Amino acid sequence: MLSRSVVLVFAKPPEPGRVKTRLLSLLTPKKGAELHRACIADTITAVSNVPGCRKWLRVATRPDRAQELGRELQLNSRWHVGIQRGRELGARLEEAFQSAFCSGYQKVLVVGTDTPWMGSDRILRALQTMRTADTVIGPTADGGYYLIGARHFIPAMFWSIPWGTSQVLDRTLAAIRKAHASCRLLPRDFDLDRPADFERAQKMLRENKNRAATVARWMVEWEMDEIIESSRRRGRRRRSKTRRLVRV
């Protein structure tokens, strides 16, 4: 039953210079923070549309800032807002799963915010998959994952994982096998982390903006800003060239 299930959105606060850092060759820190906030909003929308489960936003920040972000996102009463506890990602994930199982949930699913187009259907599919599998993972093209779930506590899933590398998925699967648990994989997707991912997301959302409506709107606005700024730069270069010719 999904009523005994919980979906936790793991997010960082949208602070300039602390999020989307691999995109800073393309975006300013402020724009990177705006894009990250749009990713959170679309992920929240996807989870909100999953029926029959409890919903948590877990933020990697102080309790007051987490509550502030919840208010900014206009979360309704179906959402609980809390913080991530632990010094590194593995410890934070382990604590989140342990806390949820201790609270009586039978299926626990954590989703990230870097794949905001995953959609509510895929999240629901992940919960349903745990009727027959001990764990479920949504793999990403870079060797990580965009969601992970379990129907009982397997802390070793988060031990000695080289976070931020291409080995995350393989090491996690090895840990699950070693714990004699079963796992099912969802469709492979990609995270919005690098310039190539940004271009891929632009193309995808031009074809279907509803997959991540907030990110799609942000990208349209960013493209317009870039066109305007490019026009201004050309105008400044022309004026500078004209002034040099006049002095000659």
CSV table of C-alpha atoms in Angstrom, one decimal:
chain,number,residue,atom,x,y,z
A,1,MET,CA,0.0,0.0,0.0
A,2,LEU,CA,1.3,3.4,-0.9
A,3,SER,CA,-0.1,4.8,2.3
A,4,ARG,CA,2.8,3.1,4.1
A,5,SER,CA,5.3,4.7,1.6
A,6,VAL,CA,7.2,8.0,1.9
A,7,VAL,CA,9.0,10.0,-0.9
A,8,LEU,CA,11.8,12.3,0.3
A,9,VAL,CA,13.2,15.0,-2.0
A,10,PHE,CA,16.8,15.6,-1.2
A,11,ALA,CA,17.8,19.2,-2.1
A,12,LYS,CA,20.5,21.8,-1.5
A,13,PRO,CA,19.3,25.3,-0.9
A,14,PRO,CA,19.5,27.5,-4.1
A,15,GLU,CA,22.5,29.6,-3.0
A,16,PRO,CA,24.7,31.3,-5.7
A,17,GLY,CA,28.1,29.7,-6.1
A,18,ARG,CA,27.1,26.5,-4.1
A,19,VAL,CA,24.8,24.8,-6.7
A,20,LYS,CA,25.2,24.0,-10.4
A,21,THR,CA,28.9,24.7,-10.0
A,22,ARG,CA,29.8,22.6,-13.1
A,23,LEU,CA,27.7,24.9,-15.2
A,24,LEU,CA,29.5,28.1,-14.0
A,25,SER,CA,31.4,28.2,-17.3
A,26,LEU,CA,28.0,28.8,-18.9
A,27,LEU,CA,26.0,30.5,-16.2
A,28,THR,CA,26.6,33.2,-13.6
A,29,PRO,CA,26.4,32.0,-9.9
A,30,LYS,CA,23.0,33.8,-9.7
A,31,LYS,CA,21.7,32.1,-12.8
A,32,GLY,CA,22.9,28.8,-11.6
A,33,ALA,CA,21.0,29.3,-8.3
A,34,GLU,CA,17.9,30.2,-10.3
A,35,LEU,CA,18.1,27.1,-12.4
A,36,HIS,CA,18.6,24.9,-9.3
A,37,ARG,CA,15.5,26.4,-7.7
A,38,ALA,CA,13.5,25.7,-10.9
A,39,CYS,CA,14.8,22.1,-10.7
A,40,ILE,CA,13.6,21.8,-7.1
A,41,ALA,CA,10.2,23.2,-8.0
A,42,ASP,CA,9.6,20.7,-10.9
A,43,THR,CA,10.7,17.8,-8.7
A,44,ILE,CA,8.3,19.0,-6.0
A,45,THR,CA,5.5,19.1,-8.6
A,46,ALA,CA,6.3,15.5,-9.7
A,47,VAL,CA,6.2,14.2,-6.2
A,48,SER,CA,3.1,16.1,-5.3
A,49,ASN,CA,1.3,14.4,-8.1
A,50,VAL,CA,2.0,10.9,-6.7
A,51,PRO,CA,-1.1,9.7,-4.8
A,52,GLY,CA,-1.3,7.9,-1.5
A,53,CYS,CA,2.2,8.5,-0.1
A,54,ARG,CA,3.8,10.8,2.4
A,55,LYS,CA,6.0,13.6,1.1
A,56,TRP,CA,9.1,15.1,2.7
A,57,LEU,CA,11.5,17.8,1.6
A,58,ARG,CA,14.9,17.2,3.1
A,59,VAL,CA,17.3,20.2,2.7
A,60,ALA,CA,21.0,20.2,3.3
A,61,THR,CA,21.0,23.3,5.5
A,62,ARG,CA,19.9,24.8,8.8
A,63,PRO,CA,16.4,24.1,10.1
A,64,ASP,CA,15.3,27.7,9.7
A,65,ARG,CA,16.6,27.9,6.1
A,66,ALA,CA,14.9,24.6,5.3
A,67,GLN,CA,11.5,26.0,6.5
A,68,GLU,CA,12.1,29.2,4.6
A,69,LEU,CA,12.7,27.3,1.4
A,70,GLY,CA,9.5,25.3,2.1
A,71,ARG,CA,7.6,28.6,2.3
A,72,GLU,CA,9.2,29.9,-0.8
A,73,LEU,CA,8.1,26.8,-2.7
A,74,GLN,CA,4.6,27.2,-1.2
A,75,LEU,CA,4.4,23.7,0.0
A,76,ASN,CA,1.0,22.6,1.2
A,77,SER,CA,0.0,20.7,4.3
A,78,ARG,CA,0.7,17.4,2.7
A,79,TRP,CA,4.4,18.2,2.8
A,80,HIS,CA,6.8,17.9,5.7
A,81,VAL,CA,10.0,19.9,5.7
A,82,GLY,CA,13.2,18.9,7.5
A,83,ILE,CA,17.0,18.8,7.2
A,84,GLN,CA,19.5,16.3,6.0
A,85,ARG,CA,21.6,14.9,8.9
A,86,GLY,CA,25.2,13.7,8.3
A,87,ARG,CA,28.5,15.0,7.2
A,88,GLU,CA,28.5,13.5,3.7
A,89,LEU,CA,25.9,12.2,1.3
A,90,GLY,CA,26.1,8.6,2.3
A,91,ALA,CA,25.6,9.4,6.0
A,92,ARG,CA,22.7,11.7,5.1
A,93,LEU,CA,21.0,9.0,3.0
A,94,GLU,CA,21.5,6.3,5.6
A,95,GLU,CA,20.0,8.6,8.3
A,96,ALA,CA,17.0,9.4,6.1
A,97,PHE,CA,16.2,5.8,5.4
A,98,GLN,CA,16.7,4.7,9.0
A,99,SER,CA,14.5,7.5,10.3
A,100,ALA,CA,11.7,6.7,7.8
A,101,PHE,CA,11.7,3.0,8.6
A,102,CYS,CA,11.8,3.7,12.3
A,103,SER,CA,8.7,5.9,11.8
A,104,GLY,CA,6.8,2.9,10.4
A,105,TYR,CA,7.1,3.4,6.7
A,106,GLN,CA,7.4,0.2,4.6
A,107,LYS,CA,8.7,1.7,1.4
A,108,VAL,CA,11.2,4.6,1.4
A,109,LEU,CA,12.2,6.5,-1.8
A,110,VAL,CA,14.7,9.3,-2.1
A,111,VAL,CA,14.7,11.4,-5.2
A,112,GLY,CA,17.2,14.1,-6.2
A,113,THR,CA,16.5,17.4,-8.0
A,114,ASP,CA,19.0,17.2,-10.9
A,115,THR,CA,16.6,15.2,-13.1
A,116,PRO,CA,13.5,17.3,-12.7
A,117,TRP,CA,11.8,15.7,-15.8
A,118,MET,CA,11.6,12.2,-14.2
A,119,GLY,CA,7.8,12.8,-13.7
A,120,SER,CA,5.3,11.4,-11.3
A,121,ASP,CA,4.6,8.3,-13.3
A,122,ARG,CA,8.2,7.1,-12.9
A,123,ILE,CA,8.2,7.9,-9.2
A,124,LEU,CA,4.9,5.9,-8.8
A,125,ARG,CA,6.5,3.1,-10.8
A,126,ALA,CA,9.5,3.0,-8.4
A,127,LEU,CA,7.1,2.6,-5.4
A,128,GLN,CA,5.2,-0.1,-7.2
A,129,THR,CA,8.4,-1.9,-8.1
A,130,MET,CA,9.2,-2.4,-4.5
A,131,ARG,CA,6.2,-4.8,-4.2
A,132,THR,CA,8.5,-7.4,-5.6
A,133,ALA,CA,12.0,-6.0,-5.3
A,134,ASP,CA,13.9,-5.1,-2.2
A,135,THR,CA,15.4,-2.0,-3.8
A,136,VAL,CA,14.9,0.2,-6.8
A,137,ILE,CA,17.3,2.6,-8.5
A,138,GLY,CA,17.0,5.1,-11.3
A,139,PRO,CA,20.4,5.2,-13.0
A,140,THR,CA,22.0,8.2,-14.7
A,141,ALA,CA,24.2,8.4,-17.7
A,142,ASP,CA,27.2,9.5,-15.6
A,143,GLY,CA,27.2,6.4,-13.4
A,144,GLY,CA,25.1,7.8,-10.6
A,145,TYR,CA,21.4,7.6,-9.8
A,146,TYR,CA,18.5,10.1,-9.7
A,147,LEU,CA,16.4,8.0,-7.2
A,148,ILE,CA,16.9,5.1,-4.8
A,149,GLY,CA,14.4,3.2,-2.8
A,150,ALA,CA,14.1,0.3,-0.5
A,151,ARG,CA,11.5,-1.7,1.4
A,152,HIS,CA,13.7,-2.5,4.3
A,153,PHE,CA,16.8,-0.9,5.8
A,154,ILE,CA,20.0,-1.8,4.0
A,155,PRO,CA,22.6,0.7,5.4
A,156,ALA,CA,25.5,-0.8,3.4
A,157,MET,CA,23.9,0.7,0.2
A,158,PHE,CA,25.5,4.0,1.4
A,159,TRP,CA,28.8,2.8,2.8
A,160,SER,CA,32.2,3.5,1.1
A,161,ILE,CA,30.5,4.9,-2.0
A,162,PRO,CA,32.8,7.3,-4.1
A,163,TRP,CA,30.2,10.0,-4.4
A,164,GLY,CA,30.4,12.3,-7.4
A,165,THR,CA,32.2,9.7,-9.5
A,166,SER,CA,31.2,7.3,-12.3
A,167,GLN,CA,31.4,4.4,-9.8
A,168,VAL,CA,28.4,5.3,-7.6
A,169,LEU,CA,25.9,3.0,-9.3
A,170,ASP,CA,28.2,0.0,-9.7
A,171,ARG,CA,29.4,0.2,-6.1
A,172,THR,CA,25.8,0.6,-4.8
A,173,LEU,CA,24.6,-2.4,-6.8
A,174,ALA,CA,27.6,-4.5,-5.5
A,175,ALA,CA,26.6,-3.5,-1.9
A,176,ILE,CA,23.0,-4.5,-2.5
A,177,ARG,CA,24.1,-7.9,-3.9
A,178,LYS,CA,26.4,-8.4,-1.0
A,179,ALA,CA,23.4,-7.8,1.4
A,180,HIS,CA,21.6,-10.6,-0.5
A,181,ALA,CA,18.9,-8.1,-1.6
A,182,SER,CA,17.2,-7.8,-5.0
A,183,CYS,CA,17.2,-4.6,-7.1
A,184,ARG,CA,15.3,-3.4,-10.1
A,185,LEU,CA,16.5,-0.6,-12.4
A,186,LEU,CA,14.3,2.1,-13.9
A,187,PRO,CA,15.0,3.8,-17.3
A,188,ARG,CA,18.3,5.4,-17.5
A,189,ASP,CA,18.2,9.2,-17.5
A,190,PHE,CA,20.6,12.1,-17.1
A,191,ASP,CA,21.4,14.8,-14.5
A,192,LEU,CA,21.5,18.5,-15.3
A,193,ASP,CA,25.1,19.0,-14.2
A,194,ARG,CA,27.3,19.9,-17.1
A,195,PRO,CA,27.2,22.2,-20.2
A,196,ALA,CA,26.4,19.1,-22.4
A,197,ASP,CA,23.5,18.2,-20.1
A,198,PHE,CA,22.3,21.8,-20.3
A,199,GLU,CA,22.2,21.6,-24.1
A,200,ARG,CA,20.5,18.2,-24.0
A,201,ALA,CA,17.9,19.5,-21.6
A,202,GLN,CA,17.2,22.6,-23.8
A,203,LYS,CA,16.5,20.4,-26.8
A,204,MET,CA,14.3,18.0,-24.8
A,205,LEU,CA,12.2,20.8,-23.2
A,206,ARG,CA,11.8,22.7,-26.5
A,207,GLU,CA,10.1,19.5,-27.8
A,208,ASN,CA,8.0,19.0,-24.6
A,209,LYS,CA,8.1,21.8,-22.0
A,210,ASN,CA,5.6,20.0,-19.8
A,211,ARG,CA,8.3,17.4,-18.8
A,212,ALA,CA,9.7,20.2,-16.5
A,213,ALA,CA,7.6,23.3,-16.9
A,214,THR,CA,9.5,25.6,-14.5
A,215,VAL,CA,12.9,24.7,-15.9
A,216,ALA,CA,11.5,25.1,-19.5
A,217,ARG,CA,10.3,28.6,-18.6
A,218,TRP,CA,13.6,29.5,-17.0
A,219,MET,CA,15.5,28.3,-20.1
A,220,VAL,CA,13.4,30.5,-22.4
A,221,GLU,CA,14.0,33.5,-20.2
A,222,TRP,CA,17.7,32.8,-20.0
A,223,GLU,CA,17.9,32.5,-23.8
A,224,MET,CA,16.2,35.8,-24.2
A,225,ASP,CA,18.5,37.4,-21.7
A,226,GLU,CA,21.5,36.0,-23.6
A,227,ILE,CA,20.2,37.4,-26.9
A,228,ILE,CA,19.7,40.8,-25.3
A,229,GLU,CA,23.1,40.8,-23.6
A,230,SER,CA,24.8,39.7,-26.9
A,231,SER,CA,23.1,42.6,-28.7
A,232,ARG,CA,24.4,45.0,-26.1
A,233,ARG,CA,27.9,43.7,-26.4
A,234,ARG,CA,27.9,44.1,-30.1
A,235,GLY,CA,26.6,47.6,-29.7
A,236,ARG,CA,29.3,48.5,-27.2
A,237,ARG,CA,32.0,47.1,-29.6
A,238,ARG,CA,30.6,49.2,-32.5
A,239,ARG,CA,30.6,52.4,-30.4
A,240,SER,CA,34.1,51.7,-29.2
A,241,LYS,CA,35.3,51.1,-32.8
A,242,THR,CA,33.5,54.3,-33.9
A,243,ARG,CA,35.2,56.4,-31.2
A,244,ARG,CA,38.7,55.0,-32.2
A,245,LEU,CA,38.0,56.0,-35.8
A,246,VAL,CA,36.9,59.5,-34.9
A,247,ARG,CA,40.1,60.0,-32.9
A,248,VAL,CA,42.2,58.9,-35.8
